[in-house]
Coordinates of C-alpha atoms in Angstrom, one line a residue:
M1 CA -10.3 7.7 -40.5
A2 CA -12.2 5.3 -38.2
E3 CA -9.7 5.7 -35.3
F4 CA -10.2 9.5 -35.5
S5 CA -13.9 9.1 -34.7
F6 CA -13.1 7.0 -31.6
Q7 CA -10.6 9.6 -30.4
E8 CA -13.2 12.4 -30.9
D9 CA -15.6 10.5 -28.6
L10 CA -13.2 10.6 -25.6
P11 CA -13.7 13.1 -22.8
K12 CA -12.4 16.5 -23.9
R13 CA -11.5 17.5 -20.3
I14 CA -11.0 15.6 -17.1
V15 CA -10.9 17.7 -13.9
I16 CA -9.2 16.4 -10.7
V17 CA -10.3 18.1 -7.5
G18 CA -7.5 17.9 -4.9
G19 CA -3.8 17.4 -5.3
G20 CA -1.5 15.5 -2.9
A21 CA -0.1 12.1 -3.9
T22 CA -3.5 10.9 -5.1
G23 CA -4.4 13.8 -7.3
W24 CA -1.0 14.1 -8.9
M25 CA -0.6 10.4 -9.4
A26 CA -3.9 10.5 -11.3
A27 CA -2.8 13.5 -13.3
A28 CA 0.6 12.0 -14.2
L29 CA -0.9 8.7 -15.4
L30 CA -3.8 10.3 -17.3
G31 CA -1.5 12.8 -18.8
R32 CA 1.0 10.2 -20.0
C33 CA -1.7 8.0 -21.5
F34 CA -4.2 10.5 -23.0
S35 CA -2.6 14.0 -23.5
S36 CA -1.5 13.0 -27.0
L37 CA -5.2 12.2 -27.8
G38 CA -6.3 15.7 -27.0
V39 CA -7.7 15.0 -23.5
K40 CA -7.1 18.1 -21.3
I41 CA -6.2 17.3 -17.6
T42 CA -6.9 20.0 -15.0
V43 CA -6.0 19.8 -11.3
I44 CA -7.8 22.1 -8.9
E45 CA -5.9 22.3 -5.6
P46 CA -6.7 24.5 -2.7
P47 CA -4.0 27.1 -2.1
G48 CA -1.5 26.3 0.7
K49 CA -2.8 22.9 1.3
R50 CA -0.1 20.3 1.9
G51 CA -0.1 16.6 2.5
I52 CA 1.4 14.7 5.4
G53 CA 5.2 14.2 5.2
V54 CA 5.8 11.8 8.0
G55 CA 6.8 8.9 5.8
E56 CA 4.9 6.5 3.6
A57 CA 5.5 2.8 3.1
T58 CA 4.6 0.9 0.0
I59 CA 4.3 -2.6 -1.4
P60 CA 5.9 -3.9 -4.6
S61 CA 3.1 -2.7 -6.9
I62 CA 4.8 0.7 -6.6
L63 CA 7.3 -0.6 -9.2
R64 CA 4.5 -0.9 -11.7
L65 CA 3.8 2.8 -11.2
L66 CA 7.4 3.7 -12.1
D67 CA 7.2 1.5 -15.1
N68 CA 3.9 3.0 -16.3
L69 CA 5.4 6.5 -15.9
G70 CA 8.6 5.6 -17.7
V71 CA 10.9 7.0 -14.9
E72 CA 14.1 5.8 -13.4
E73 CA 14.1 4.3 -10.0
K74 CA 17.1 6.4 -9.0
D75 CA 15.4 9.7 -9.9
F76 CA 12.3 8.7 -8.0
M77 CA 14.4 7.8 -4.9
L78 CA 16.3 11.0 -5.0
A79 CA 13.2 13.1 -5.3
C80 CA 11.3 11.3 -2.5
D81 CA 14.0 10.7 0.1
A82 CA 13.4 7.0 -0.4
T83 CA 14.8 3.9 1.1
Y84 CA 14.1 0.3 0.2
K85 CA 11.6 -2.0 1.8
L86 CA 11.6 -5.8 1.7
G87 CA 8.7 -6.5 4.2
I88 CA 7.1 -5.7 7.5
Q89 CA 8.0 -6.8 11.0
F90 CA 5.1 -7.1 13.5
S91 CA 6.5 -6.6 16.9
D92 CA 4.6 -7.6 20.0
W93 CA 1.5 -8.4 18.0
L94 CA 0.8 -11.9 19.2
Q95 CA 1.9 -11.0 22.7
L96 CA 4.7 -9.0 24.3
D97 CA 8.2 -9.9 22.9
R98 CA 6.7 -12.1 20.3
D99 CA 7.2 -11.0 16.7
Y100 CA 6.2 -12.3 13.3
W101 CA 7.1 -11.2 9.7
H102 CA 5.5 -10.5 6.4
P103 CA 8.3 -10.5 3.9
F104 CA 7.7 -9.7 0.2
G105 CA 8.0 -12.2 -2.6
I106 CA 7.6 -15.9 -2.7
C107 CA 8.8 -17.9 0.3
G108 CA 11.7 -20.1 -0.9
A109 CA 10.4 -21.8 -4.0
R110 CA 7.2 -23.5 -5.1
I111 CA 7.1 -27.3 -5.3
D112 CA 5.0 -28.7 -8.2
G113 CA 3.5 -25.3 -8.6
K114 CA 2.3 -25.1 -5.0
D115 CA 3.3 -22.8 -2.2
L116 CA 6.2 -24.0 -0.1
F117 CA 3.9 -23.7 3.0
H118 CA 2.2 -27.0 2.3
Y119 CA 5.4 -29.0 2.2
W120 CA 7.0 -27.1 5.1
F121 CA 3.9 -27.8 7.2
T122 CA 3.9 -31.5 6.3
E123 CA 7.5 -31.7 7.5
R124 CA 6.8 -29.6 10.6
S125 CA 3.8 -31.7 11.6
Q126 CA 6.1 -34.8 11.4
K127 CA 8.7 -33.0 13.5
R128 CA 11.2 -33.3 10.7
V129 CA 11.5 -29.4 10.4
L130 CA 11.7 -26.9 13.3
R131 CA 12.5 -23.7 11.4
P132 CA 9.5 -21.3 10.9
Y133 CA 8.0 -20.9 7.5
H134 CA 9.3 -17.3 7.1
S135 CA 12.9 -18.4 7.6
Y136 CA 12.9 -19.8 4.0
S137 CA 12.3 -16.3 2.6
L138 CA 15.3 -14.6 1.0
H139 CA 13.6 -11.3 1.8
W140 CA 13.4 -12.1 5.5
G141 CA 17.1 -12.9 5.5
A142 CA 17.9 -9.7 3.8
C143 CA 15.8 -7.8 6.3
L144 CA 17.7 -9.3 9.3
A145 CA 21.0 -8.7 7.6
S146 CA 20.0 -5.1 6.5
K147 CA 20.7 -5.9 2.9
S148 CA 19.8 -4.1 -0.4
P149 CA 17.4 -5.7 -2.9
H150 CA 20.0 -5.0 -5.6
L151 CA 23.4 -6.3 -6.5
F152 CA 26.1 -3.8 -7.6
G153 CA 26.3 -5.9 -10.8
G154 CA 23.6 -7.9 -12.4
L155 CA 20.1 -8.8 -11.2
S156 CA 19.5 -10.4 -7.8
P157 CA 16.4 -12.7 -7.4
I158 CA 14.7 -9.8 -5.6
S159 CA 15.4 -7.4 -8.4
H160 CA 14.5 -9.9 -11.1
T161 CA 11.1 -10.6 -9.6
K162 CA 10.4 -6.9 -8.7
S163 CA 9.5 -8.0 -5.2
Y164 CA 10.6 -5.0 -3.2
A165 CA 9.2 -1.5 -2.5
F166 CA 10.1 1.8 -0.9
H167 CA 9.7 4.0 2.2
M168 CA 9.3 7.6 1.0
D169 CA 8.1 11.1 1.9
A170 CA 4.5 11.4 0.6
V171 CA 4.7 15.2 0.3
R172 CA 7.9 15.0 -1.8
L173 CA 6.2 12.2 -3.9
A174 CA 3.3 14.6 -4.6
D175 CA 5.7 17.4 -5.6
W176 CA 7.6 15.1 -7.9
L177 CA 4.4 13.8 -9.6
Q178 CA 3.2 17.4 -10.0
A179 CA 6.4 18.4 -11.7
Y180 CA 6.2 15.3 -13.9
A181 CA 2.6 15.9 -14.9
T182 CA 2.8 19.7 -15.5
Q183 CA 6.2 19.8 -17.2
R184 CA 6.1 16.6 -19.3
Y185 CA 2.4 16.5 -20.3
G186 CA 1.1 20.0 -19.8
V187 CA -1.4 19.2 -17.0
E188 CA -3.1 22.4 -16.0
H189 CA -2.8 23.4 -12.3
L190 CA -5.4 25.8 -10.8
S191 CA -4.7 27.0 -7.2
D192 CA -8.3 27.5 -6.2
T193 CA -11.1 26.0 -4.1
V194 CA -14.4 24.4 -5.2
D195 CA -17.5 25.7 -3.6
G196 CA -20.3 24.5 -5.8
F197 CA -21.4 22.7 -9.0
S198 CA -24.0 22.7 -11.7
P199 CA -25.7 19.4 -12.6
N200 CA -25.6 18.1 -16.2
G201 CA -29.2 16.8 -16.2
R202 CA -28.0 13.2 -16.5
G203 CA -27.2 12.5 -12.8
G204 CA -23.7 14.0 -13.0
I205 CA -21.8 17.3 -12.9
A206 CA -21.6 19.7 -15.7
Q207 CA -19.2 22.2 -14.2
L208 CA -17.6 23.2 -10.9
R209 CA -17.9 26.7 -9.4
L210 CA -14.7 28.0 -7.8
V211 CA -14.2 30.5 -5.0
S212 CA -12.5 32.8 -7.5
G213 CA -15.7 33.0 -9.5
R214 CA -14.6 30.8 -12.3
N215 CA -16.7 27.9 -13.7
I216 CA -14.8 24.8 -14.8
P217 CA -16.7 22.5 -17.2
A218 CA -15.6 18.9 -17.9
E219 CA -17.0 15.5 -19.0
M220 CA -15.4 13.7 -16.1
F221 CA -14.4 14.6 -12.5
L222 CA -12.1 12.8 -10.2
D223 CA -12.6 13.4 -6.5
C224 CA -9.2 13.5 -4.7
S225 CA -10.4 15.8 -1.9
G226 CA -9.4 13.4 0.9
F227 CA -11.8 12.5 3.8
Q228 CA -13.9 15.5 2.7
S229 CA -15.2 13.5 -0.3
Q230 CA -16.5 16.8 -1.6
L231 CA -17.7 15.7 -5.1
I232 CA -18.7 12.1 -4.5
Q233 CA -20.5 12.5 -1.2
Q234 CA -21.4 16.2 -0.7
F235 CA -22.4 16.8 -4.4
M236 CA -23.4 13.3 -5.6
G237 CA -24.7 11.9 -2.2
V238 CA -23.0 8.5 -2.3
E239 CA -23.4 6.4 0.8
F240 CA -20.3 5.6 3.0
I241 CA -20.0 2.1 4.5
D242 CA -18.6 2.5 8.1
W243 CA -16.1 -0.2 9.2
S244 CA -15.4 1.3 12.6
G245 CA -17.1 -1.7 14.3
E246 CA -14.6 -4.1 12.6
L247 CA -11.4 -2.0 12.6
L248 CA -11.4 0.0 15.8
C249 CA -8.6 2.4 15.3
D250 CA -10.0 5.8 14.4
R251 CA -7.2 8.2 15.3
A252 CA -3.5 8.6 14.5
V253 CA -0.7 10.9 15.7
A254 CA 2.5 11.2 13.8
I255 CA 5.9 12.7 14.6
R256 CA 9.3 12.9 12.8
T257 CA 12.5 11.6 14.4
T258 CA 16.1 11.9 13.3
A259 CA 17.4 9.5 10.7
S260 CA 18.8 6.1 11.7
R261 CA 22.5 5.6 11.0
S262 CA 21.6 2.4 9.3
P263 CA 18.0 2.5 8.0
A264 CA 16.3 -0.8 8.1
P265 CA 15.0 -2.2 4.8
Y266 CA 11.6 -3.0 6.3
T267 CA 8.7 -1.3 8.0
R268 CA 8.1 -2.1 11.7
A269 CA 4.6 -2.2 13.1
T270 CA 4.8 -2.4 16.9
A271 CA 1.7 -3.2 19.0
I272 CA 1.2 -1.2 22.2
E273 CA -1.7 -0.8 24.7
S274 CA -4.4 0.8 22.5
G275 CA -3.2 0.2 19.0
W276 CA 0.1 0.1 17.1
Y277 CA 2.8 2.4 15.8
W278 CA 4.7 2.4 12.6
T279 CA 8.5 3.0 12.2
I280 CA 9.3 4.1 8.6
P281 CA 13.0 4.9 7.9
L282 CA 13.7 7.5 5.3
C283 CA 17.1 8.8 4.3
S284 CA 16.9 12.1 6.1
R285 CA 14.6 11.1 9.0
T286 CA 12.4 8.4 10.5
G287 CA 8.6 8.7 10.6
L288 CA 6.7 7.4 13.6
G289 CA 2.9 7.2 13.9
Y290 CA 0.6 5.8 16.4
V291 CA -2.7 4.4 15.1
Y292 CA -5.1 4.0 18.0
S293 CA -8.7 3.8 19.2
S294 CA -10.2 7.0 20.7
N295 CA -12.6 4.7 22.7
H296 CA -9.6 3.3 24.6
V297 CA -7.1 6.2 24.9
D298 CA -7.3 10.0 24.5
D299 CA -5.0 12.1 22.3
E300 CA -2.8 13.4 25.1
L301 CA -2.0 9.9 26.4
A302 CA -1.6 8.5 22.9
L303 CA 1.1 11.1 22.2
A304 CA 2.8 10.4 25.5
Q305 CA 2.8 6.7 24.6
L306 CA 4.3 7.4 21.2
R307 CA 7.0 9.7 22.5
S308 CA 7.9 7.1 25.1
S309 CA 8.2 4.4 22.4
A310 CA 10.3 6.7 20.3
A311 CA 12.6 7.5 23.2
S312 CA 13.1 3.8 23.9
G313 CA 14.2 3.1 20.3
D314 CA 17.3 4.3 18.4
C315 CA 15.8 7.5 17.1
A316 CA 16.1 10.8 18.9
Q317 CA 13.1 13.1 18.4
E318 CA 13.4 16.2 16.2
G319 CA 11.2 18.3 18.5
N320 CA 8.6 18.9 15.8
E321 CA 4.9 19.4 16.5
P322 CA 2.8 16.2 16.4
L323 CA 0.2 15.8 13.7
F324 CA -3.2 14.4 14.9
L325 CA -5.5 12.8 12.4
K326 CA -9.1 11.7 12.7
L327 CA -9.6 8.6 10.5
R328 CA -12.8 7.7 8.7
V329 CA -12.6 3.9 8.4
G330 CA -14.6 2.3 5.6
R331 CA -15.4 2.8 2.0
L332 CA -17.9 4.2 -0.4
K333 CA -20.9 2.1 -1.6
E334 CA -20.2 3.4 -5.1
F335 CA -16.7 4.6 -6.2
W336 CA -18.0 5.8 -9.6
K337 CA -21.4 7.6 -9.9
G338 CA -22.5 9.6 -12.8
N339 CA -19.3 11.2 -14.2
V340 CA -17.6 11.4 -10.8
I341 CA -15.0 8.9 -9.6
A342 CA -13.5 9.0 -6.1
L343 CA -9.8 8.1 -5.5
G344 CA -7.6 7.8 -2.4
L345 CA -9.0 8.9 0.9
A346 CA -12.1 10.3 -0.8
S347 CA -13.1 6.7 -1.7
G348 CA -12.2 5.0 1.5
F349 CA -9.6 4.3 4.2
I350 CA -8.1 1.2 5.7
E351 CA -5.4 1.8 8.4
P352 CA -1.9 1.6 7.0
L353 CA -0.9 -1.7 8.8
E354 CA 0.0 -3.4 5.5
S355 CA 1.0 -0.2 3.6
T356 CA -1.8 -0.4 1.1
G357 CA -2.8 3.3 0.8
I358 CA -0.9 4.1 -2.4
H359 CA -1.6 0.6 -3.8
L360 CA -5.4 1.1 -3.5
T361 CA -5.1 4.5 -5.2
Q362 CA -2.8 3.1 -7.9
V363 CA -5.1 0.2 -8.7
A364 CA -8.1 2.5 -8.9
I365 CA -6.3 4.7 -11.4
E366 CA -5.0 1.8 -13.5
T367 CA -8.5 0.4 -13.7
L368 CA -9.9 3.8 -14.8
L369 CA -7.2 3.9 -17.5
E370 CA -8.5 0.5 -18.8
F371 CA -12.2 1.6 -18.6
L372 CA -12.0 5.3 -19.6
P373 CA -15.4 5.8 -21.1
D374 CA -16.3 7.8 -24.2
R375 CA -19.7 9.5 -24.8
L376 CA -21.3 6.3 -26.1
S377 CA -20.3 4.1 -23.1
N378 CA -23.0 2.4 -21.1
D379 CA -23.4 1.9 -17.3
T380 CA -21.7 -1.6 -17.4
I381 CA -18.3 0.1 -17.1
K382 CA -19.3 1.8 -13.9
K383 CA -20.9 -1.4 -12.5
V384 CA -17.7 -3.5 -13.2
Y385 CA -15.4 -0.8 -11.9
N386 CA -17.5 -0.4 -8.7
H387 CA -17.5 -4.2 -8.1
R388 CA -13.7 -4.4 -8.7
M389 CA -12.9 -1.6 -6.3
A390 CA -15.4 -2.7 -3.6
S391 CA -14.1 -6.3 -3.6
L392 CA -10.5 -5.1 -3.4
Y393 CA -11.2 -2.8 -0.4
D394 CA -13.2 -5.6 1.3
E395 CA -10.4 -8.1 0.8
V396 CA -7.7 -5.7 2.1
K397 CA -9.9 -4.9 5.1
D398 CA -10.2 -8.6 5.9
F399 CA -6.5 -9.1 5.7
V400 CA -5.8 -6.2 8.0
Q401 CA -8.5 -7.4 10.5
L402 CA -6.9 -10.8 10.5
H403 CA -3.9 -9.4 12.4
Y404 CA -6.1 -8.3 15.2
W405 CA -8.1 -11.5 15.3
L406 CA -4.9 -13.6 15.7
S407 CA -3.5 -11.5 18.6
K408 CA -3.5 -12.9 22.1
R409 CA -2.8 -9.6 23.9
E410 CA -5.1 -9.0 26.9
E411 CA -5.4 -5.2 27.0
A412 CA -9.0 -4.0 26.6
F413 CA -8.4 -2.6 23.1
W414 CA -6.9 -5.9 21.9
R415 CA -9.8 -8.0 23.4
D416 CA -12.3 -5.7 21.7
A417 CA -10.5 -5.8 18.4
R418 CA -10.2 -9.6 18.5
E419 CA -14.0 -9.9 19.2
A420 CA -15.0 -7.6 16.3
P421 CA -17.1 -9.5 13.7
L422 CA -15.4 -11.0 10.7
S423 CA -16.8 -10.9 7.2
S424 CA -18.4 -14.1 5.9
A425 CA -15.7 -14.2 3.2
L426 CA -12.9 -14.2 5.8
V427 CA -14.6 -16.8 8.0
E428 CA -14.9 -19.1 5.0
R429 CA -11.3 -18.5 4.0
L430 CA -10.1 -19.3 7.5
E431 CA -12.3 -22.4 7.7
L432 CA -10.8 -23.8 4.5
Y433 CA -7.3 -23.0 5.7
E434 CA -7.8 -24.6 9.1
D435 CA -9.1 -27.8 7.5
C436 CA -6.4 -28.4 4.9
G437 CA -4.1 -25.4 4.6
W438 CA -5.4 -23.9 1.4
I439 CA -6.2 -20.2 0.9
D440 CA -8.7 -19.7 -1.9
G441 CA -10.5 -17.1 -3.9
L442 CA -8.0 -14.2 -3.7
R443 CA -7.9 -11.3 -6.2
S444 CA -4.8 -10.9 -8.4
D445 CA -4.3 -7.3 -7.2
G446 CA -4.7 -8.1 -3.5
F447 CA -2.7 -10.1 -1.0
Q448 CA -1.8 -13.6 -2.2
E449 CA -1.7 -16.9 -0.4
T450 CA 2.0 -16.5 0.7
S451 CA 1.0 -13.4 2.6
Y452 CA -1.7 -15.2 4.5
Y453 CA 0.7 -18.1 5.3
H454 CA 3.2 -15.7 6.8
I455 CA 0.6 -14.0 9.0
L456 CA -1.1 -17.2 10.1
S457 CA 1.9 -19.4 10.6
G458 CA 3.8 -16.5 12.3
S459 CA 0.9 -16.2 14.8
G460 CA 1.0 -19.9 15.5
R461 CA -2.2 -20.6 13.7
L462 CA -1.7 -23.8 11.7
P463 CA -4.1 -26.2 9.9
R464 CA -5.3 -29.3 11.6
R465 CA -3.7 -31.4 8.9
P466 CA -1.4 -31.1 5.9
S467 CA -2.9 -31.2 2.4
A468 CA -3.2 -34.6 0.8
L469 CA -0.9 -33.5 -2.1
S470 CA 1.9 -32.6 0.1
L471 CA 1.5 -35.9 2.1
A472 CA 1.9 -37.7 -1.2
T473 CA 5.3 -36.0 -2.0
D474 CA 8.4 -37.9 -1.2
P475 CA 9.7 -36.4 2.1
N476 CA 13.3 -36.9 1.0
R477 CA 12.6 -34.7 -2.0
T478 CA 11.0 -32.1 0.3
Q479 CA 13.9 -32.1 2.6
E480 CA 16.3 -31.7 -0.3
V481 CA 14.4 -28.7 -1.6
L482 CA 14.2 -27.1 1.8
Q483 CA 18.0 -27.4 2.3
Q484 CA 18.7 -26.1 -1.2
I485 CA 16.6 -23.0 -0.4
L486 CA 18.6 -22.3 2.7
Q487 CA 21.9 -22.7 0.9
Q488 CA 20.9 -20.5 -2.0
N489 CA 19.6 -17.8 0.3
E490 CA 22.8 -17.9 2.3
S491 CA 24.9 -17.6 -0.9
M492 CA 22.8 -14.7 -2.2
L493 CA 22.8 -12.8 1.1
A494 CA 26.6 -13.0 1.1
Q495 CA 26.6 -11.2 -2.3
L496 CA 24.0 -8.5 -1.6
P497 CA 25.5 -5.2 -0.4
L498 CA 24.3 -3.6 2.7
H499 CA 21.2 -1.4 2.5
R500 CA 23.2 1.6 3.7
E501 CA 25.8 1.0 1.0
M502 CA 23.2 1.0 -1.7
L503 CA 21.5 4.1 -0.4
D504 CA 24.8 5.9 -0.3
W505 CA 25.3 4.9 -4.0
V506 CA 21.8 5.9 -5.0
H507 CA 21.8 9.2 -3.3
T508 CA 25.3 10.3 -4.4
A509 CA 25.2 8.9 -8.0
G510 CA 25.5 11.2 -10.9
P511 CA 22.5 11.8 -13.2
D512 CA 23.8 9.4 -15.9
D513 CA 25.0 6.6 -13.5
G514 CA 21.8 4.6 -13.7
M515 CA 20.9 1.8 -11.3
P516 CA 23.6 -0.8 -10.6
S517 CA 21.1 -3.7 -10.9
G518 CA 19.9 -2.7 -14.4
R519 CA 16.4 -2.0 -12.8
L520 CA 15.0 0.9 -14.8
V521 CA 18.3 2.2 -16.1

């Protein structure tokens, strides 16, 4: 039959080099989608190599991963020591003792299809509203009150819109994905190390040579080797675009601390002298990590600053050894060359200020699933894939850099970070915003206008004038909508259980209890 011939043209084997969360996410999604079509998936993972288990924060696209894998939220949370996440608090970023927030979801409600920001700003400019923009966000209220995204019965607005995420242990995530891929879909796992390759004569790889002496042929290879970029750079020679002149942080040190008695349903990013540190609450512990510039502080002092910050908080240290990381900031010029596609750290790195690491990997894999070539495919697929991924990385980089540009801190690092050159795309976006409040030209899989409004307004950066459309709206109607939002948020917050209560339920529920909200029962 005709569909049989199409199936026969698909790759017979896809080899993934490197495990971790990136490699096993790719294996799990590829296995679920294509194992029934006869595509063999092989993961080659160096023996004894483990990922970093200091805590990983995510954004709401992680829910799409669970949907695509067909797994229950409860099972995922139990496996990954997960807590819920409703947004990010940026402490001391603008200046000392001045915070702003980036809550998930829409802020309040849209008016005539437009973001609430325009109408809030019109009222603010007329001094008819004093409350900050983020205070109309249900997610922000839930963060402050330490509430769960779910109700114990029925769907909350947060559950319904799938506008929440998780904090989790990345090593446990990788282990869970590995078990899923190998046990459900028969993904082959080779504990071995790649030390060479044979070209296929068409600008790609025919087979990989392993330390054990084996040769592993395939039609497609995924490079999940981390910063090493073994296949895409060492074998294929793809150029790396360095962003260290725009994002100055090139080091990180991470430690584990004891669990909080009441884990916050948000990530905290706290600015200090030469960078910032994350606080990521898991069920069994809290992860802390300092992202800093080696041109402004050495490793020893950075660790001392992080330990001092941890001691001043509500988390006692576990006494574990710190983990130091050298960060390669930037992205590949080509994510897909020949028959090699780079994923995760092998393709690029943007500091985890907005928790985008897993998101970038997930979008790359999802795009590959859409574009998976057969033997007759032309180079247009690669061209479009490379453009999509490059523009996504560029846009995320711009959004992260915006936080530094808005800061008014006066330490040397912060002055240098503020003066780093902005991309022409970000300059144009800011010029439009500052003239009339609009944010334009965003990708659907990147940060949306509401996110920009939270960061810009939270930093005190407001347009010079309201938009004409919001000026034309009856102010009495706007005031009525604003009051309704506050009342509805207050009512819902009274109904939402505490984050701790929901975590206790999730982590003690029986295997057949399901989620109380109906989310992935």
